[in-house]
Each structure stands twice: as structure tokens, then as C-alpha cells.
């Protein structure tokens, strides 16, 4: 059994055309018209294969090949179809498309699967609109309840519930769509690396053993808006200058961290009134802090918040800091990683073990089930950009590894550790 790489490429390119910024990357926020087009496309392909198709109460798309006994735990293959603004064609899409391809090959080969196999496309993985990354996977794994969803808002105040309902789903019923641990045999995700390790080492596949966690903050800085020409430098409370110093402190703390894995980013800033001849009165910015070890995240977050408060005091501005999202780092199942490595070896695919610095829905699924991830190389390590690229020759190798791992897991009466595995 082999995947059909031309079909994978056709699907990736077709979904890439569903963007609100044609010619300038993939922009497909959850619940947008382009997002609906991507769901419709996948639904049509899944229905042609005879799969059961369902969109759950929060908007996750689920494409299921029933098993001979549909009550036994399923093998899940998942990723996401939402994107960042001006993102790439591969982030998330590749995992969903390769999941469907795996099912197609198994169906066409009349493979005797012993359990259901389900492709799940998690909604709002990127957290672009509501500042809550991994929303869909957090909901189905019971880590976000309806009360948590009720308070989510966009920058302009639109509520998550209103947006979801306008799309045609009703999160009030999320509890019914929980995925119980006993219903999952394993979870697998193929994803682009989004870093440069595989390419620089000339490898085609990464076997992920740990996924980073993150803490996200919103910082509000309030100074005093005033005339840019008449206010002497000594008499200003410039919110933007204070924010600039704080942003540099964020970089400095991560840069001087004892952990090489600690990263911290300010990627978003709003300035008010945002006029050339007015001293800024109010600024809001985001902070994203990550590491693969929770204590390192806590340590960096504490240092960053201390520095921000000291700068606010020194500059006479008022500062409010809110934690907007948090996910703990997640260790993935050793026996699944062993199995991926073994299959890669048997297919002569050059590979290595590695951590993921990006967040993934598989980290959430890994809280309730045995989970594994397969990375394929990103050219120049670029992602979250229209320049994102992965060679289809590498995608083919990674997808064939996925196919074999899913087939092994779905064929067995129960999951056994990979023979000769390291853990
Ligand atoms: C998702 O892509 C993330 O790591 O932020
Ligand atoms: Mn992403
Ligand atoms: Mn992704």
C-alpha cells in the first residue's frame, strides 16, 4: 500500500485556493466563508469514499470510516484547516489531507481494519480570532467547558458563541461531543515541522516525542494621550514608549533564559489613538511564552511580568496583565513514537526524534490517549507565512509512514508496544 502523492497535492492546492487573501497566502479563520469552503471540499471527498461526515457542536469536522464493531476505540488522525492571517498552504491542511488519503488507500485496498478510523479537523487551532489556540481539541478532550467559551470575544467585542452560531453550530451541546479516553485507540498527526532542523540535517521525517506548552497574556498599558508638539518630553506618560520597553524586556528574558527551548514573542500590538501627532494614551499587546518544560515557562513568565511591572512604575503608566490561554507541555506516547521510528526505518526514510516548539491539537489528545506526531521538513524553517513550503517528495515519505502506522494500529486486535522499541 502506498499513498497517492498527486492526489495529496491536488487536495492541498485546492484547499489553498480557499483564502480571503489570494496571491498573498492562506487566510482562512475558523467559521469564515473560506473555512466553510474547505469543510465543504473535505466533506465532498469523504462522502465520495462512503465515510460518515459530521460537524460537532463547536465546529470540528469529523470524517469516520466505521469499524466492523463501531463501539471499539478508534484510531484518530487529525489536524486543522484554519490558518493564521497570510499563512501557508501546508500548516494543518497537510495533516487533514494525509488523514483522508490514508483512509482512501485503506478503503481501496480493502484493508481489514479492526476498529473505526476517524479523521478529525479541529476548529480554531490557531486561536486567531478569540485568542484561544487549540480550542476544538480542548473542547472535545474536556479541557474547555461551555462556561469558558461564553467569555471569549474578538478584539471588536463579538462573542465566540454568536460567531459559532452564525456558522450553524451550537456550542451549548459541546458536552455531547466529548471524546472519551476509552473511545480512542491512538491519535496521530502529520504536520510540517515549522522549523529548520530536518532540512538542515537532510532528513525527511521527524518523530515527535514532546510538544511545547505555552502561556499567552494580554497586556494593557494606559498612559495619557496628549499633543505631540506641545507636551515637553519630561511631562509625558507615553503608553507606546512604555510598551516598547516592555516588549524589549520580553525578548531579553527569553534570550537570557537558562533553557534553550524558552521562546517569548510579542506578535500583536494595538495603539490608541494611533495618530502621528498624538502621544499614545493606550496600548495593548500580546505575549506568547513557550518551552517544552512547564517550570521553564513559569520561570520566564514570572521574570517577564516582574520586568513589565517595574517598567510601568518607572514610566508612570498603569499596566493590566491578563492570562488569556495556557497549555501545558505534553509528552507523547513512547510506544507510538517507537512504532513511527520503526516504520520509517523499514521504509528507508531518514528520520530523527525531536520536540515540537509549535502547539498542536495532538498535545490535547495526548492528555486522554496514546498519541504520536510525524513531522515533515519545512523549507528554510519558514511557516505562518505565504513562503511556507515542503517538498512533495518528503510529504510522500511522511504520508507513507503515517499510512503504515495507522494500518498497524488499526489492524491489531489491541495495541502492543512496537517490537524492539526504546520505551
Ligand atoms: C500554532 O501554530 C502555534 O504553535 O501557535
Ligand atoms: Mn499554525
Ligand atoms: Mn498547525
Coordinates of C-alpha atoms and ligand atoms in Angstrom, one line a residue:
X1 CA 0.0 0.0 0.0
X2 CA 1.3 3.5 -0.9
X3 CA -0.2 6.9 -0.8
X4 CA -1.0 8.8 -4.0
X5 CA 1.1 11.9 -3.7
X6 CA -0.6 13.6 -6.8
X7 CA -3.9 13.3 -5.0
X8 CA -2.5 14.8 -1.8
X9 CA -1.0 17.7 -3.8
X10 CA -4.3 18.3 -5.6
X11 CA -6.2 18.5 -2.3
X12 CA -3.6 20.8 -0.7
X13 CA -3.7 23.1 -3.6
X14 CA -7.5 23.1 -3.9
X15 CA -7.8 24.0 -0.2
X16 CA -5.1 26.6 -0.6
X17 CA -7.4 28.4 -3.0
X18 CA -9.9 29.0 -0.2
X19 CA -8.3 32.1 1.1
X20 CA -9.5 35.7 1.6
X21 CA -6.0 37.0 0.5
X22 CA -5.5 35.4 -2.9
X23 CA -1.9 35.8 -4.0
X24 CA -0.8 36.6 -0.5
X25 CA -1.0 33.4 1.4
X26 CA -3.8 31.4 3.1
X27 CA -6.1 33.4 5.3
X28 CA -8.9 31.2 6.5
X29 CA -10.0 31.9 10.0
X30 CA -12.4 29.4 11.7
X31 CA -16.1 30.0 10.7
X32 CA -15.2 32.3 7.7
X33 CA -16.7 31.7 4.3
X34 CA -13.3 30.3 3.1
X35 CA -13.3 27.9 6.1
X36 CA -16.7 26.7 5.1
X37 CA -15.5 26.1 1.5
X38 CA -12.6 24.0 2.9
X39 CA -15.1 22.0 5.0
X40 CA -17.4 21.5 2.0
X41 CA -14.4 20.3 -0.1
X42 CA -13.3 17.7 2.5
X43 CA -16.9 16.7 3.1
X44 CA -17.5 16.0 -0.6
X45 CA -14.3 13.9 -0.9
X46 CA -15.1 12.0 2.3
X47 CA -18.7 11.3 1.2
X48 CA -17.4 10.0 -2.2
X49 CA -15.5 7.4 -0.1
X50 CA -18.6 6.5 1.9
X51 CA -17.4 8.0 5.2
X52 CA -19.7 9.3 7.8
X53 CA -19.4 13.1 8.0
X54 CA -20.3 15.2 11.0
X55 CA -19.6 18.7 12.2
X56 CA -19.8 18.7 16.0
X57 CA -21.3 21.3 18.3
X58 CA -18.2 23.5 18.3
X59 CA -17.3 23.1 14.6
X60 CA -14.8 20.2 14.5
X61 CA -15.2 18.3 11.2
X62 CA -15.2 14.5 11.7
X63 CA -14.9 12.0 8.8
X64 CA -15.3 8.4 10.0
X65 CA -14.7 5.1 8.5
X66 CA -16.7 2.8 10.7
X67 CA -15.1 -0.4 12.1
X68 CA -16.6 -3.9 11.9
X69 CA -17.6 -3.2 15.5
X70 CA -18.1 0.6 15.7
X71 CA -18.1 0.6 19.5
X72 CA -14.4 -0.3 19.8
X73 CA -11.9 2.5 20.3
X74 CA -10.9 4.3 17.1
X75 CA -7.7 5.4 15.6
X76 CA -7.9 9.2 15.1
X77 CA -5.8 11.2 12.5
X78 CA -6.2 14.9 12.9
X79 CA -5.0 18.4 12.3
X80 CA -6.7 21.7 11.3
X81 CA -8.0 23.7 8.3
X82 CA -8.0 27.2 9.9
X83 CA -5.0 29.4 9.3
X84 CA -3.2 32.4 10.6
X85 CA -3.5 35.6 8.6
X86 CA -1.4 35.3 5.4
X87 CA -0.3 31.8 6.4
X88 CA 0.9 29.0 4.3
X89 CA -0.7 26.1 2.3
X90 CA 0.6 23.3 4.5
X91 CA 0.1 24.2 8.2
X92 CA -2.7 21.9 9.4
X93 CA -4.1 21.3 5.9
X94 CA -1.5 18.6 5.3
X95 CA -2.4 16.6 8.3
X96 CA -6.1 16.6 7.4
X97 CA -5.5 15.8 3.7
X98 CA -3.0 13.0 4.6
X99 CA -5.5 11.6 7.0
X100 CA -8.1 11.3 4.3
X101 CA -5.5 9.9 1.9
X102 CA -4.7 7.2 4.4
X103 CA -8.3 6.2 4.7
X104 CA -8.7 6.3 0.9
X105 CA -5.8 3.9 0.4
X106 CA -7.1 1.6 3.2
X107 CA -10.6 1.6 1.6
X108 CA -9.3 1.0 -1.9
X109 CA -7.1 -1.8 -0.7
X110 CA -10.0 -3.4 1.2
X111 CA -7.7 -3.3 4.3
X112 CA -9.2 -5.4 7.1
X113 CA -9.3 -2.7 9.8
X114 CA -10.3 -3.9 13.2
X115 CA -11.5 -0.6 14.5
X116 CA -13.0 2.7 13.3
X117 CA -10.6 5.2 11.8
X118 CA -11.6 8.9 12.0
X119 CA -10.1 12.0 10.5
X120 CA -10.8 15.0 12.7
X121 CA -10.2 18.6 11.7
X122 CA -10.0 20.6 14.8
X123 CA -11.6 24.1 14.7
X124 CA -9.8 27.3 15.8
X125 CA -6.4 25.6 16.3
X126 CA -4.6 28.9 15.6
X127 CA -6.7 30.9 18.0
X128 CA -6.6 33.9 15.7
X129 CA -9.9 35.4 16.4
X130 CA -10.6 34.5 20.0
X131 CA -7.1 34.2 21.5
X132 CA -7.7 30.7 22.5
X133 CA -5.4 28.3 20.5
X134 CA -6.3 24.6 20.3
X135 CA -10.0 25.5 21.0
X136 CA -11.6 22.5 19.2
X137 CA -9.2 19.9 20.7
X138 CA -9.5 21.4 24.2
X139 CA -13.3 21.2 24.0
X140 CA -13.5 17.5 22.8
X141 CA -11.0 16.5 25.5
X142 CA -12.9 18.2 28.2
X143 CA -10.4 21.0 28.9
X144 CA -12.8 23.8 27.9
X145 CA -16.4 23.9 29.0
X146 CA -19.3 26.0 27.8
X147 CA -18.6 28.5 30.6
X148 CA -15.1 29.0 29.2
X149 CA -16.4 29.5 25.7
X150 CA -19.1 32.0 26.8
X151 CA -16.5 34.6 27.8
X152 CA -14.4 34.5 24.6
X153 CA -14.6 37.7 22.4
X154 CA -12.8 39.1 19.4
X155 CA -11.0 42.4 19.6
X156 CA -14.1 44.2 18.4
X157 CA -16.2 42.5 21.1
X158 CA -18.0 39.9 19.0
X159 CA -18.7 36.8 21.1
X160 CA -17.5 33.3 20.2
X161 CA -20.9 31.9 20.8
X162 CA -22.5 34.3 18.3
X163 CA -19.8 33.6 15.7
X164 CA -20.2 29.8 16.1
X165 CA -24.0 30.0 16.0
X166 CA -23.9 32.2 12.9
X167 CA -21.8 29.5 11.3
X168 CA -24.5 26.9 12.1
X169 CA -23.2 25.1 15.2
X170 CA -24.3 25.4 18.8
X171 CA -21.6 25.1 21.4
X172 CA -24.3 24.7 24.1
X173 CA -24.2 21.0 23.2
X174 CA -20.4 20.5 23.4
X175 CA -20.6 18.1 26.3
X176 CA -22.3 15.5 23.9
X177 CA -19.2 15.7 21.6
X178 CA -16.6 14.9 24.2
X179 CA -14.2 12.2 23.1
X180 CA -13.9 9.8 26.0
X181 CA -10.5 8.3 26.5
X182 CA -11.9 4.8 26.2
X183 CA -13.0 5.6 22.7
X184 CA -9.5 6.3 21.4
X185 CA -7.1 3.6 20.4
X186 CA -4.5 6.2 19.3
X187 CA -4.2 9.7 17.9
X188 CA -1.8 10.6 15.0
X189 CA -1.0 13.8 13.3
X190 CA 1.3 14.5 10.4
X191 CA 2.4 18.2 10.3
X192 CA 5.1 20.3 8.8
X193 CA 8.0 20.9 11.2
X194 CA 7.7 24.7 11.0
X195 CA 11.4 24.8 12.0
X196 CA 14.7 24.1 10.1
X197 CA 16.1 21.1 11.9
X198 CA 15.0 18.4 9.5
X199 CA 16.0 20.3 6.4
X200 CA 19.4 21.3 7.9
X201 CA 20.1 17.6 8.7
X202 CA 18.8 16.3 5.3
X203 CA 16.1 14.2 7.0
X204 CA 12.6 13.6 5.7
X205 CA 10.7 12.7 8.9
X206 CA 10.7 13.9 12.5
X207 CA 9.3 11.6 15.2
X208 CA 7.9 14.0 17.8
X209 CA 8.3 12.9 21.4
X210 CA 7.3 16.1 23.2
X211 CA 5.1 19.2 22.4
X212 CA 5.8 22.6 23.9
X213 CA 3.3 24.3 26.2
X214 CA 2.6 28.0 26.2
X215 CA 1.2 30.8 28.3
X216 CA -0.5 33.7 26.5
X217 CA -1.0 37.1 28.1
X218 CA -2.7 40.3 27.1
X219 CA -1.1 43.5 28.5
X220 CA -2.9 46.8 28.6
X221 CA -0.7 49.9 29.2
X222 CA -2.5 53.2 29.9
X223 CA -0.6 56.5 29.9
X224 CA -2.0 59.9 28.9
X225 CA -2.8 60.9 25.3
X226 CA -1.6 64.4 24.6
X227 CA -0.4 66.8 21.9
X228 CA 2.8 65.6 20.2
X229 CA 4.0 69.2 19.6
X230 CA 3.3 71.0 22.9
X231 CA 4.0 68.3 25.5
X232 CA 7.6 68.5 26.7
X233 CA 9.4 65.2 26.8
X234 CA 9.7 65.3 30.6
X235 CA 5.9 65.7 31.1
X236 CA 4.7 62.7 29.1
X237 CA 3.1 59.4 30.0
X238 CA 3.7 57.8 26.7
X239 CA 2.0 54.4 26.6
X240 CA 3.7 53.3 23.4
X241 CA 7.2 54.1 24.7
X242 CA 6.5 52.2 27.8
X243 CA 5.1 49.3 25.8
X244 CA 8.2 49.4 23.6
X245 CA 10.5 49.0 26.6
X246 CA 8.3 46.2 27.9
X247 CA 8.4 44.4 24.5
X248 CA 12.2 44.5 24.6
X249 CA 12.2 43.1 28.1
X250 CA 10.1 40.1 26.9
X251 CA 12.8 39.4 24.3
X252 CA 15.6 39.9 26.8
X253 CA 14.1 37.5 29.3
X254 CA 13.7 34.7 26.8
X255 CA 17.1 35.5 25.2
X256 CA 18.9 35.2 28.6
X257 CA 16.9 32.1 29.8
X258 CA 18.9 29.1 31.0
X259 CA 16.7 27.0 28.8
X260 CA 17.5 27.0 25.1
X261 CA 13.9 26.0 24.5
X262 CA 12.4 29.1 26.0
X263 CA 10.9 31.5 23.5
X264 CA 8.8 34.6 24.0
X265 CA 7.1 36.7 21.4
X266 CA 5.1 39.9 21.1
X267 CA 3.3 39.5 17.8
X268 CA 0.4 41.7 18.1
X269 CA 0.0 45.3 19.2
X270 CA -2.8 47.9 19.2
X271 CA -2.1 51.5 19.8
X272 CA -4.7 54.2 20.6
X273 CA -5.4 56.7 19.2
X274 CA -2.8 55.6 16.7
X275 CA -2.2 59.0 15.2
X276 CA 1.1 60.6 14.2
X277 CA 0.6 63.8 16.1
X278 CA -0.8 62.3 19.4
X279 CA 1.2 60.8 22.2
X280 CA -0.2 57.2 22.7
X281 CA -2.7 57.0 25.5
X282 CA -3.3 53.3 25.5
X283 CA -1.5 50.3 24.1
X284 CA -2.4 46.6 24.2
X285 CA -0.1 43.8 23.2
X286 CA 0.1 40.0 23.4
X287 CA 2.8 37.9 24.9
X288 CA 3.3 34.2 23.9
X289 CA 5.8 32.3 26.1
X290 CA 6.8 28.7 25.3
X291 CA 9.0 25.9 26.4
X292 CA 8.8 22.1 26.4
X293 CA 9.1 22.1 30.3
X294 CA 6.4 23.7 32.4
X295 CA 8.7 25.0 35.1
X296 CA 10.7 26.9 32.5
X297 CA 7.5 28.6 31.2
X298 CA 6.6 29.6 34.7
X299 CA 10.1 30.9 35.4
X300 CA 10.1 33.0 32.2
X301 CA 6.6 34.3 32.8
X302 CA 7.4 35.4 36.3
X303 CA 10.5 37.3 35.2
X304 CA 8.7 38.9 32.3
X305 CA 5.7 40.1 34.4
X306 CA 8.1 41.5 37.1
X307 CA 10.0 43.4 34.4
X308 CA 6.8 44.8 32.9
X309 CA 5.6 46.0 36.3
X310 CA 8.9 47.7 37.1
X311 CA 8.9 49.5 33.7
X312 CA 5.3 50.6 34.3
X313 CA 6.1 52.1 37.7
X314 CA 9.3 53.8 36.4
X315 CA 7.4 55.4 33.5
X316 CA 4.2 56.3 35.4
X317 CA 1.8 54.3 33.3
X318 CA -0.9 51.9 34.5
X319 CA -0.5 48.3 33.4
X320 CA -3.0 45.5 33.4
X321 CA -2.0 41.9 32.6
X322 CA -4.4 39.0 31.9
X323 CA -3.6 35.4 31.2
X324 CA -5.6 34.6 28.1
X325 CA -4.7 31.0 27.4
X326 CA -2.4 28.3 28.7
X327 CA -1.5 24.8 27.6
X328 CA 1.0 22.6 29.4
X329 CA 3.8 20.8 27.5
X330 CA 2.8 17.2 26.6
X331 CA 4.9 14.1 26.4
X332 CA 3.7 11.8 23.6
X333 CA 3.3 8.0 23.9
X334 CA 6.7 6.3 23.8
X335 CA 5.4 3.2 22.1
X336 CA 3.7 5.2 19.3
X337 CA 7.0 7.1 18.7
X338 CA 8.9 3.8 18.6
X339 CA 6.4 2.5 16.1
X340 CA 6.7 5.6 13.8
X341 CA 10.6 5.3 14.0
X342 CA 10.4 1.6 13.2
X343 CA 8.2 2.1 10.2
X344 CA 10.4 5.0 9.0
X345 CA 13.4 2.7 9.3
X346 CA 11.7 -0.1 7.4
X347 CA 10.7 2.2 4.6
X348 CA 14.3 3.6 4.5
X349 CA 13.1 7.1 5.4
X350 CA 15.8 9.2 7.1
X351 CA 14.4 10.4 10.4
X352 CA 15.2 11.6 13.9
X353 CA 13.4 12.2 17.3
X354 CA 12.6 15.8 18.1
X355 CA 10.5 18.2 20.2
X356 CA 7.8 20.4 18.7
X357 CA 8.1 24.1 19.6
X358 CA 4.7 24.7 17.9
X359 CA 1.5 23.9 19.6
X360 CA -0.6 21.1 18.2
X361 CA -4.0 19.6 18.9
X362 CA -2.3 16.3 19.4
X363 CA -1.0 17.7 22.7
X364 CA -4.6 17.9 23.9
X365 CA -5.5 14.5 22.6
X366 CA -2.3 13.2 24.3
X367 CA -3.9 14.1 27.6
X368 CA -6.5 11.5 27.1
X369 CA -4.9 8.9 24.8
X370 CA -1.7 7.5 23.3
X371 CA -0.7 10.0 20.7
X372 CA 2.1 10.5 18.2
X373 CA 3.2 13.0 15.6
X374 CA 5.1 12.8 12.3
X375 CA 6.9 16.0 11.1
X376 CA 8.0 16.6 7.5
X377 CA 10.6 19.3 6.7
X378 CA 9.8 23.0 6.2
X379 CA 12.0 24.8 3.6
X380 CA 14.2 27.2 5.4
X381 CA 12.2 26.5 8.5
X382 CA 9.6 29.1 7.4
X383 CA 5.9 28.8 8.5
X384 CA 3.0 31.0 9.3
X385 CA 4.0 32.8 6.1
X386 CA 2.9 32.6 2.4
X387 CA 6.5 31.3 1.8
X388 CA 5.8 28.1 3.7
X389 CA 6.9 25.1 1.6
X390 CA 7.5 21.4 1.9
X391 CA 8.7 19.3 -1.0
X392 CA 6.2 16.7 -2.1
X393 CA 8.9 14.0 -2.1
X394 CA 9.2 14.5 1.6
X395 CA 5.4 14.6 2.1
X396 CA 5.1 11.3 0.3
X397 CA 7.6 9.7 2.6
X398 CA 5.9 11.1 5.7
X399 CA 2.4 10.1 4.5
X400 CA 3.6 6.6 3.7
X401 CA 4.9 6.3 7.3
X402 CA 1.6 7.6 8.5
X403 CA -0.2 5.0 6.4
X404 CA 1.8 2.1 7.7
X405 CA 1.5 3.2 11.3
X406 CA -2.3 3.7 11.0
X407 CA -2.6 0.3 9.3
X408 CA -0.6 -1.4 12.0
X409 CA -2.6 0.2 14.8
X410 CA -6.0 -0.4 13.2
X411 CA -5.3 -4.0 12.2
X412 CA -4.3 -5.2 15.6
X413 CA -6.9 -6.6 18.0
X414 CA -5.3 -4.4 20.6
X415 CA -2.2 -2.2 20.6
X416 CA 1.0 -3.9 21.5
X417 CA 4.3 -2.0 22.1
X418 CA 6.4 -1.7 18.9
X419 CA 8.8 -4.6 18.7
X420 CA 12.3 -3.6 19.7
X421 CA 11.1 -0.1 20.7
X422 CA 13.1 2.1 23.0
X423 CA 10.4 2.8 25.6
Ligands
LIG1 C1 0.2 27.1 16.2 O1 0.6 27.0 15.1 C2 1.1 27.6 17.2 O2 2.1 26.9 17.5 O3 0.9 28.8 17.6
LIG2 MN1 -0.1 27.2 12.8
LIG3 MN1 -0.6 23.7 12.6

